[in-house]
Amino acid sequence: MQDGKVRELPGVRKRALGLLRVALVVGALAAGSTLAPHAAATGMVYPSEAGPLRVTEVARGLESPWALAFLPDGRLLVTERPGRMRIVDTDGRVSEPVAGVPEVHARGQGGLLDVVLGPDFARDRVVVFSYAEPTTRGARTAVARARLDADGLRLEDVRRIFAQDEDPSGNHHWGSRLVFGRDGRLFVTLGDRFHHRERAQALDSHLGKVLRIEPDGSVPADNPLAGRADARAEIWSWGHRNVQGAALHPLTGELWTHEHGPQGGDEVNRTLAGRNYGWPEITHGREYVTGRKIGAGSERADVAAPVLQWTPSIAPSGMAFYTGDAFPQWQGNVFVGALKFQLLARLVLDGERVVREERLLEGLGRIRDVRQGPDGRLWLLDESGGRVLRIDPQ
Ligand SMILES: [Ca+2]
């Protein structure tokens, strides 16, 4: 259960490492920070093949931040897993909680999870978010849409548009990334809820799936399993364990995802309609504790092979394709945050193959989300440190 496990305590050792790093780079920092007093007037410098990277702490004091989305005015909408949404302004000021967020099941890995702006946000101010929804029996992943009022103080007209068809007990593997496709349909990633991994192969279940729904929650007629009596029509792809990173490829418009393996076998996948991604029958991962093999091997003709697998597991979360100008040499690269390994993975693609990986910012913290900002820089959420971070060229 290493993956995505929410450990609130960043750990004394990590803190000490961070302080040491700050101390080492303090001499390299120019006097007189341009940061507002709300943000820490420190930057940390890390090496990279593109030259030194400066990591700036834009905001701090968040509790288990899970997702961030950029508003058109440059401010950030940030979720905190315990069930709060906040606005972080460009000076690093963190707002009071946005009103109107539904009750969430904030246990284990559950809570308020992803948030994205609707495709017409500038006109209708619609945001879509996912969360672990409490039920009388347990909890399930749900998705709601709402209108963010002009001041960013509250959600209005909150409507749940999707709820998973099973609500088992247990607090792990909610999946929960949201991505709008180019056609305006919404992809929703759903975990296997840990104790129910065999359901990832069951087409009559939402567990361990990627779904594709209309913005109102209805089912697109051209979904791969639509019209089949034995399958859930929302399903886009299946055989997933716990997908906590998803993004559209900037050139092809295809959905790419990554997912947590158990012990080993984290994967990056081109996530195509009607494909089986194998879990738990086909995987590179092994059982926790016993180390026993899981399933029937790591390849099978009907199972889509990952474009990359990580063994040992890095515990990936958050995903962004880079298309900005701040780092020209990174254009077309994929960035993936890591929880357990506390780093940012940079993946170099050749077409649809990953040909190289560079590990950046090692030891920085549990990186829960990574997004490209409108400024062309990369923005991160450090879950363990409760921080919003920005990466600039030095
Ligand atoms: Ca797989």
Short mmCIF file of C-alpha atoms and ligand atoms in Angstrom, two decimals:
data_model
loop_
_atom_site.label_atom_id
_atom_site.label_comp_id
_atom_site.label_asym_id
_atom_site.label_seq_id
_atom_site.Cartn_x
_atom_site.Cartn_y
_atom_site.Cartn_z
CA MET A 1 0.00 0.00 0.00
CA GLN A 2 2.96 2.28 -0.49
CA ASP A 3 1.39 3.90 -3.48
CA GLY A 4 -0.68 6.97 -2.86
CA LYS A 5 -0.62 6.23 0.84
CA VAL A 6 -1.32 9.43 2.65
CA ARG A 7 1.26 9.95 5.29
CA GLU A 8 0.70 13.28 6.90
CA LEU A 9 4.09 13.52 8.56
CA PRO A 10 6.81 14.63 6.20
CA GLY A 11 9.42 13.11 8.46
CA VAL A 12 12.24 14.67 10.36
CA ARG A 13 14.89 13.32 8.00
CA LYS A 14 13.24 14.87 4.96
CA ARG A 15 12.86 18.17 6.73
CA ALA A 16 16.52 18.12 7.66
CA LEU A 17 17.46 17.34 4.08
CA GLY A 18 15.32 20.24 2.89
CA LEU A 19 16.93 22.64 5.36
CA LEU A 20 20.37 21.49 4.35
CA ARG A 21 19.50 22.09 0.72
CA VAL A 22 18.21 25.59 1.52
CA ALA A 23 21.37 26.31 3.47
CA LEU A 24 23.51 25.16 0.56
CA VAL A 25 21.83 27.36 -1.98
CA VAL A 26 21.21 30.43 0.12
CA GLY A 27 24.52 31.91 -0.98
CA ALA A 28 23.50 31.51 -4.59
CA LEU A 29 20.31 33.49 -4.21
CA ALA A 30 20.14 37.08 -5.21
CA ALA A 31 19.43 39.48 -2.37
CA GLY A 32 15.95 40.98 -2.40
CA SER A 33 13.28 38.47 -3.32
CA THR A 34 10.46 39.49 -5.63
CA LEU A 35 8.14 37.25 -3.64
CA ALA A 36 5.40 38.70 -1.54
CA PRO A 37 5.83 38.37 2.22
CA HIS A 38 3.26 35.56 2.28
CA ALA A 39 5.58 33.31 0.40
CA ALA A 40 8.82 32.11 1.83
CA ALA A 41 11.68 34.20 0.50
CA THR A 42 13.73 31.19 -0.40
CA GLY A 43 14.37 29.27 -3.53
CA MET A 44 15.99 25.90 -3.84
CA VAL A 45 18.26 25.08 -6.72
CA TYR A 46 18.39 21.61 -8.20
CA PRO A 47 20.52 20.33 -11.06
CA SER A 48 19.08 19.18 -14.37
CA GLU A 49 20.28 18.42 -17.87
CA ALA A 50 18.62 21.70 -18.90
CA GLY A 51 20.70 23.62 -16.37
CA PRO A 52 20.00 24.59 -12.76
CA LEU A 53 16.33 24.71 -11.78
CA ARG A 54 15.03 27.12 -9.20
CA VAL A 55 12.13 25.86 -7.11
CA THR A 56 10.12 28.68 -5.59
CA GLU A 57 7.64 28.19 -2.80
CA VAL A 58 4.60 30.17 -3.94
CA ALA A 59 2.31 29.21 -1.07
CA ARG A 60 2.44 27.07 2.04
CA GLY A 61 0.19 25.94 4.85
CA LEU A 62 -2.11 23.78 2.76
CA GLU A 63 -3.25 20.46 4.19
CA SER A 64 -2.62 17.51 1.87
CA PRO A 65 -3.11 19.45 -1.37
CA TRP A 66 -4.22 17.08 -4.16
CA ALA A 67 -4.89 19.04 -7.35
CA LEU A 68 -4.45 22.47 -8.83
CA ALA A 69 -6.11 24.23 -11.75
CA PHE A 70 -5.28 27.62 -13.24
CA LEU A 71 -8.02 30.21 -13.45
CA PRO A 72 -7.90 32.58 -16.46
CA ASP A 73 -6.71 35.41 -14.21
CA GLY A 74 -3.63 33.42 -13.17
CA ARG A 75 -4.91 32.47 -9.74
CA LEU A 76 -4.97 28.82 -8.72
CA LEU A 77 -7.79 26.65 -7.58
CA VAL A 78 -6.38 24.05 -5.18
CA THR A 79 -8.06 21.10 -3.50
CA GLU A 80 -7.10 19.86 -0.07
CA ARG A 81 -7.87 16.20 0.50
CA PRO A 82 -9.65 16.71 3.85
CA GLY A 83 -12.44 18.43 1.88
CA ARG A 84 -11.54 22.04 1.17
CA MET A 85 -11.04 24.00 -2.03
CA ARG A 86 -9.06 27.25 -1.88
CA ILE A 87 -7.91 30.00 -4.20
CA VAL A 88 -4.20 30.82 -4.20
CA ASP A 89 -3.46 34.20 -5.73
CA THR A 90 -0.35 35.19 -7.61
CA ASP A 91 1.20 36.63 -4.45
CA GLY A 92 0.81 33.31 -2.68
CA ARG A 93 -2.13 34.38 -0.53
CA VAL A 94 -4.31 31.40 0.35
CA SER A 95 -8.06 32.08 0.57
CA GLU A 96 -10.54 30.87 3.12
CA PRO A 97 -12.19 27.62 1.99
CA VAL A 98 -14.52 28.02 -1.00
CA ALA A 99 -18.08 27.40 0.23
CA GLY A 100 -20.33 24.72 -1.21
CA VAL A 101 -18.00 21.72 -1.40
CA PRO A 102 -20.02 18.56 -0.64
CA GLU A 103 -19.23 16.34 2.32
CA VAL A 104 -16.36 14.00 1.52
CA HIS A 105 -15.07 10.71 2.95
CA ALA A 106 -11.68 12.00 4.12
CA ARG A 107 -10.02 8.78 5.20
CA GLY A 108 -6.96 6.95 3.97
CA GLN A 109 -6.43 8.11 0.40
CA GLY A 110 -10.01 9.41 0.11
CA GLY A 111 -11.34 12.93 0.29
CA LEU A 112 -11.61 15.88 -2.08
CA LEU A 113 -9.42 14.94 -5.00
CA ASP A 114 -9.12 16.37 -8.54
CA VAL A 115 -10.45 19.66 -9.95
CA VAL A 116 -10.48 20.93 -13.54
CA LEU A 117 -12.08 23.89 -15.28
CA GLY A 118 -14.84 23.18 -17.77
CA PRO A 119 -13.97 23.79 -21.44
CA ASP A 120 -16.12 26.98 -21.43
CA PHE A 121 -15.05 28.28 -18.04
CA ALA A 122 -14.49 31.84 -19.31
CA ARG A 123 -18.18 31.96 -20.25
CA ASP A 124 -19.95 29.71 -17.73
CA ARG A 125 -17.45 29.41 -14.81
CA VAL A 126 -18.08 25.67 -14.57
CA VAL A 127 -15.61 23.60 -12.57
CA VAL A 128 -15.67 19.82 -12.26
CA PHE A 129 -14.21 17.98 -9.28
CA SER A 130 -13.95 14.46 -7.91
CA TYR A 131 -14.17 13.17 -4.38
CA ALA A 132 -14.72 10.15 -2.20
CA GLU A 133 -18.42 10.33 -1.44
CA PRO A 134 -19.64 8.82 1.83
CA THR A 135 -22.53 6.36 1.60
CA THR A 136 -24.37 4.41 4.28
CA ARG A 137 -22.30 1.32 3.43
CA GLY A 138 -18.89 2.78 2.69
CA ALA A 139 -17.81 5.30 0.09
CA ARG A 140 -17.32 5.65 -3.64
CA THR A 141 -15.65 7.96 -6.10
CA ALA A 142 -18.02 10.66 -7.36
CA VAL A 143 -17.76 13.61 -9.74
CA ALA A 144 -19.65 16.90 -9.45
CA ARG A 145 -19.91 20.06 -11.50
CA ALA A 146 -20.59 23.52 -10.12
CA ARG A 147 -20.31 27.18 -10.99
CA LEU A 148 -17.55 29.10 -9.24
CA ASP A 149 -18.95 32.52 -8.33
CA ALA A 150 -17.18 35.58 -9.68
CA ASP A 151 -15.24 36.23 -6.47
CA GLY A 152 -14.16 32.62 -6.08
CA LEU A 153 -15.84 32.47 -2.71
CA ARG A 154 -18.34 29.69 -3.29
CA LEU A 155 -19.58 26.94 -5.56
CA GLU A 156 -23.10 27.44 -6.87
CA ASP A 157 -25.52 25.01 -8.49
CA VAL A 158 -23.49 21.99 -7.35
CA ARG A 159 -24.65 18.87 -9.18
CA ARG A 160 -23.25 15.37 -8.85
CA ILE A 161 -22.89 14.02 -12.37
CA PHE A 162 -21.38 10.62 -11.61
CA ALA A 163 -21.07 8.13 -8.76
CA GLN A 164 -19.33 4.77 -8.92
CA ASP A 165 -21.65 1.75 -8.97
CA GLU A 166 -19.99 0.12 -5.96
CA ASP A 167 -19.35 1.58 -2.53
CA PRO A 168 -17.22 -0.90 -0.62
CA SER A 169 -15.56 -0.21 2.70
CA GLY A 170 -11.85 0.52 2.66
CA ASN A 171 -10.04 3.77 2.08
CA HIS A 172 -7.62 3.14 -0.75
CA HIS A 173 -7.42 3.41 -4.55
CA TRP A 174 -9.96 6.02 -5.58
CA GLY A 175 -8.20 6.92 -8.83
CA SER A 176 -9.92 10.17 -9.59
CA ARG A 177 -8.11 12.23 -12.21
CA LEU A 178 -10.34 14.21 -14.56
CA VAL A 179 -9.46 15.25 -18.11
CA PHE A 180 -11.64 16.83 -20.77
CA GLY A 181 -11.01 15.38 -24.21
CA ARG A 182 -10.80 17.61 -27.24
CA ASP A 183 -14.40 16.68 -28.05
CA GLY A 184 -15.58 18.01 -24.68
CA ARG A 185 -16.20 14.57 -23.19
CA LEU A 186 -14.84 13.97 -19.69
CA PHE A 187 -12.45 11.16 -18.80
CA VAL A 188 -12.67 9.91 -15.20
CA THR A 189 -10.10 7.51 -13.76
CA LEU A 190 -11.26 5.04 -11.11
CA GLY A 191 -9.18 2.82 -8.84
CA ASP A 192 -9.83 -0.79 -7.88
CA ARG A 193 -10.45 0.10 -4.21
CA PHE A 194 -7.54 -2.15 -3.23
CA HIS A 195 -9.46 -5.14 -1.83
CA HIS A 196 -11.44 -5.59 -5.04
CA ARG A 197 -8.75 -5.83 -7.67
CA GLU A 198 -10.41 -8.67 -9.59
CA ARG A 199 -13.22 -6.20 -10.39
CA ALA A 200 -10.79 -4.27 -12.60
CA GLN A 201 -11.40 -7.01 -15.20
CA ALA A 202 -15.20 -7.09 -14.73
CA LEU A 203 -16.94 -5.06 -17.40
CA ASP A 204 -20.09 -4.79 -15.28
CA SER A 205 -18.17 -2.79 -12.65
CA HIS A 206 -16.73 0.71 -12.47
CA LEU A 207 -13.80 -0.40 -10.30
CA GLY A 208 -10.37 -0.20 -11.93
CA LYS A 209 -11.59 1.61 -15.04
CA VAL A 210 -11.17 4.76 -17.05
CA LEU A 211 -14.57 6.17 -17.97
CA ARG A 212 -15.72 8.64 -20.59
CA ILE A 213 -18.87 10.62 -19.91
CA GLU A 214 -20.63 13.72 -21.19
CA PRO A 215 -20.24 16.87 -19.05
CA ASP A 216 -23.76 16.22 -17.68
CA GLY A 217 -22.88 12.63 -16.73
CA SER A 218 -24.72 10.90 -19.57
CA VAL A 219 -23.01 8.31 -21.75
CA PRO A 220 -21.61 9.16 -25.19
CA ALA A 221 -23.23 6.93 -27.81
CA ASP A 222 -19.84 6.10 -29.34
CA ASN A 223 -18.27 4.72 -26.16
CA PRO A 224 -16.57 1.38 -26.88
CA LEU A 225 -18.94 -0.77 -24.80
CA ALA A 226 -22.12 1.29 -25.28
CA GLY A 227 -25.10 -0.91 -26.10
CA ARG A 228 -23.68 -4.07 -24.52
CA ALA A 229 -26.01 -5.57 -21.93
CA ASP A 230 -23.14 -7.12 -19.96
CA ALA A 231 -21.02 -3.98 -19.58
CA ARG A 232 -21.09 -0.53 -18.03
CA ALA A 233 -21.53 1.88 -20.91
CA GLU A 234 -19.33 4.57 -19.30
CA ILE A 235 -16.20 2.38 -19.63
CA TRP A 236 -13.44 3.63 -21.90
CA SER A 237 -10.72 1.15 -20.85
CA TRP A 238 -10.25 -1.42 -18.07
CA GLY A 239 -7.69 -3.44 -16.14
CA HIS A 240 -6.35 -0.41 -14.25
CA ARG A 241 -5.18 -0.52 -10.65
CA ASN A 242 -5.14 3.08 -9.46
CA VAL A 243 -4.76 5.89 -12.00
CA GLN A 244 -3.70 9.16 -10.36
CA GLY A 245 -2.26 10.87 -13.42
CA ALA A 246 -3.89 11.66 -16.76
CA ALA A 247 -3.33 14.16 -19.54
CA LEU A 248 -4.00 14.61 -23.25
CA HIS A 249 -1.10 14.19 -25.64
CA PRO A 250 -0.68 17.68 -27.13
CA LEU A 251 -0.23 16.46 -30.72
CA THR A 252 -2.49 13.42 -30.97
CA GLY A 253 -5.15 14.43 -28.44
CA GLU A 254 -5.02 10.90 -27.04
CA LEU A 255 -5.44 10.24 -23.36
CA TRP A 256 -2.31 9.16 -21.54
CA THR A 257 -2.41 7.92 -17.98
CA HIS A 258 -0.13 6.43 -15.41
CA GLU A 259 -1.00 4.12 -12.57
CA HIS A 260 0.35 2.72 -9.36
CA GLY A 261 1.55 -0.85 -9.44
CA PRO A 262 1.70 -2.80 -6.18
CA GLN A 263 5.32 -3.67 -5.39
CA GLY A 264 6.83 -2.72 -8.74
CA GLY A 265 4.97 -2.32 -11.99
CA ASP A 266 3.92 1.32 -11.98
CA GLU A 267 2.93 2.07 -15.57
CA VAL A 268 2.52 4.84 -18.14
CA ASN A 269 -0.13 3.97 -20.73
CA ARG A 270 -1.56 5.34 -23.92
CA THR A 271 -5.12 4.85 -22.81
CA LEU A 272 -7.18 3.86 -25.83
CA ALA A 273 -10.85 3.06 -26.26
CA GLY A 274 -11.89 -0.52 -25.52
CA ARG A 275 -8.47 -1.74 -24.42
CA ASN A 276 -7.60 -3.99 -21.51
CA TYR A 277 -4.60 -2.77 -19.48
CA GLY A 278 -4.21 -6.07 -17.66
CA TRP A 279 -4.50 -5.55 -13.91
CA PRO A 280 -4.49 -7.85 -11.97
CA GLU A 281 -3.95 -10.64 -14.51
CA ILE A 282 -1.05 -9.14 -16.42
CA THR A 283 1.40 -6.96 -14.47
CA HIS A 284 5.07 -6.43 -13.64
CA GLY A 285 4.10 -5.94 -10.00
CA ARG A 286 4.39 -8.30 -7.06
CA GLU A 287 2.47 -8.73 -3.81
CA TYR A 288 3.40 -6.60 -0.85
CA VAL A 289 5.06 -8.44 2.03
CA THR A 290 5.29 -11.87 0.36
CA GLY A 291 6.79 -10.64 -2.90
CA ARG A 292 4.82 -13.30 -4.76
CA LYS A 293 4.05 -12.81 -8.43
CA ILE A 294 0.60 -11.50 -9.27
CA GLY A 295 -1.47 -12.88 -12.13
CA ALA A 296 -0.11 -14.72 -15.14
CA GLY A 297 2.90 -12.76 -16.27
CA SER A 298 3.65 -9.37 -17.75
CA GLU A 299 2.49 -9.78 -21.36
CA ARG A 300 -0.56 -11.12 -23.13
CA ALA A 301 -1.78 -10.56 -26.67
CA ASP A 302 -5.09 -8.95 -25.71
CA VAL A 303 -3.53 -6.65 -23.10
CA ALA A 304 -2.10 -3.26 -24.01
CA ALA A 305 1.54 -3.10 -22.95
CA PRO A 306 2.60 -0.01 -20.99
CA VAL A 307 4.83 2.49 -22.77
CA LEU A 308 6.90 2.52 -19.58
CA GLN A 309 6.91 0.56 -16.32
CA TRP A 310 8.73 1.42 -13.13
CA THR A 311 10.16 -1.31 -10.91
CA PRO A 312 10.73 -0.42 -8.14
CA SER A 313 7.59 1.70 -7.91
CA ILE A 314 8.02 5.46 -7.75
CA ALA A 315 4.31 5.91 -6.75
CA PRO A 316 3.28 8.33 -9.50
CA SER A 317 0.74 11.15 -9.14
CA GLY A 318 -0.05 14.06 -11.43
CA MET A 319 0.92 14.25 -15.08
CA ALA A 320 1.58 17.00 -17.60
CA PHE A 321 2.83 17.20 -21.17
CA TYR A 322 5.12 20.19 -21.50
CA THR A 323 4.43 22.61 -24.36
CA GLY A 324 5.72 25.89 -22.91
CA ASP A 325 8.52 28.28 -23.78
CA ALA A 326 10.26 28.62 -20.41
CA PHE A 327 12.12 25.35 -21.04
CA PRO A 328 12.40 24.98 -24.83
CA GLN A 329 14.41 21.76 -24.52
CA TRP A 330 11.54 20.14 -22.60
CA GLN A 331 8.87 20.60 -25.23
CA GLY A 332 6.95 17.40 -25.84
CA ASN A 333 8.22 15.81 -22.63
CA VAL A 334 5.95 14.20 -20.06
CA PHE A 335 6.29 15.11 -16.38
CA VAL A 336 5.15 12.78 -13.63
CA GLY A 337 5.23 13.51 -9.90
CA ALA A 338 6.30 10.82 -7.46
CA LEU A 339 5.02 10.33 -3.93
CA LYS A 340 7.20 7.61 -2.48
CA PHE A 341 10.32 8.54 -4.42
CA GLN A 342 9.75 12.28 -3.87
CA LEU A 343 10.82 13.48 -7.27
CA LEU A 344 9.65 14.70 -10.64
CA ALA A 345 10.21 12.31 -13.53
CA ARG A 346 10.85 13.84 -16.96
CA LEU A 347 10.10 11.43 -19.79
CA VAL A 348 11.45 12.01 -23.27
CA LEU A 349 9.28 10.61 -26.04
CA ASP A 350 10.09 9.45 -29.53
CA GLY A 351 6.65 9.26 -31.04
CA GLU A 352 4.76 7.06 -28.65
CA ARG A 353 7.78 5.47 -27.00
CA VAL A 354 9.56 6.71 -23.89
CA VAL A 355 13.22 6.79 -24.79
CA ARG A 356 14.70 8.41 -21.70
CA GLU A 357 13.92 9.39 -18.13
CA GLU A 358 15.53 12.14 -16.08
CA ARG A 359 14.80 12.28 -12.36
CA LEU A 360 14.50 15.83 -11.09
CA LEU A 361 14.10 17.49 -7.68
CA GLU A 362 14.96 14.34 -5.74
CA GLY A 363 14.03 14.61 -2.09
CA LEU A 364 11.83 17.67 -2.58
CA GLY A 365 8.68 16.11 -1.11
CA ARG A 366 5.72 13.95 -2.08
CA ILE A 367 4.79 15.50 -5.42
CA ARG A 368 1.05 15.02 -5.74
CA ASP A 369 0.33 17.10 -8.83
CA VAL A 370 2.20 18.70 -11.70
CA ARG A 371 0.73 21.14 -14.22
CA GLN A 372 2.04 23.56 -16.79
CA GLY A 373 1.07 27.11 -15.90
CA PRO A 374 -0.07 29.76 -18.37
CA ASP A 375 3.41 31.26 -17.82
CA GLY A 376 5.01 28.17 -19.39
CA ARG A 377 6.53 27.12 -16.09
CA LEU A 378 5.86 23.90 -14.22
CA TRP A 379 3.81 24.10 -11.05
CA LEU A 380 3.78 21.41 -8.40
CA LEU A 381 1.92 20.45 -5.28
CA ASP A 382 4.11 19.14 -2.49
CA GLU A 383 1.61 17.09 -0.54
CA SER A 384 3.84 16.36 2.44
CA GLY A 385 4.95 19.99 2.82
CA GLY A 386 1.54 21.53 2.05
CA ARG A 387 3.08 23.77 -0.59
CA VAL A 388 2.50 25.15 -4.07
CA LEU A 389 5.84 25.24 -5.89
CA ARG A 390 6.94 26.75 -9.18
CA ILE A 391 9.93 25.66 -11.26
CA ASP A 392 11.89 28.26 -13.21
CA PRO A 393 15.11 28.10 -15.16
CA GLN A 394 17.86 29.48 -12.90
CA CA B 1 -1.01 -2.75 -17.34
#
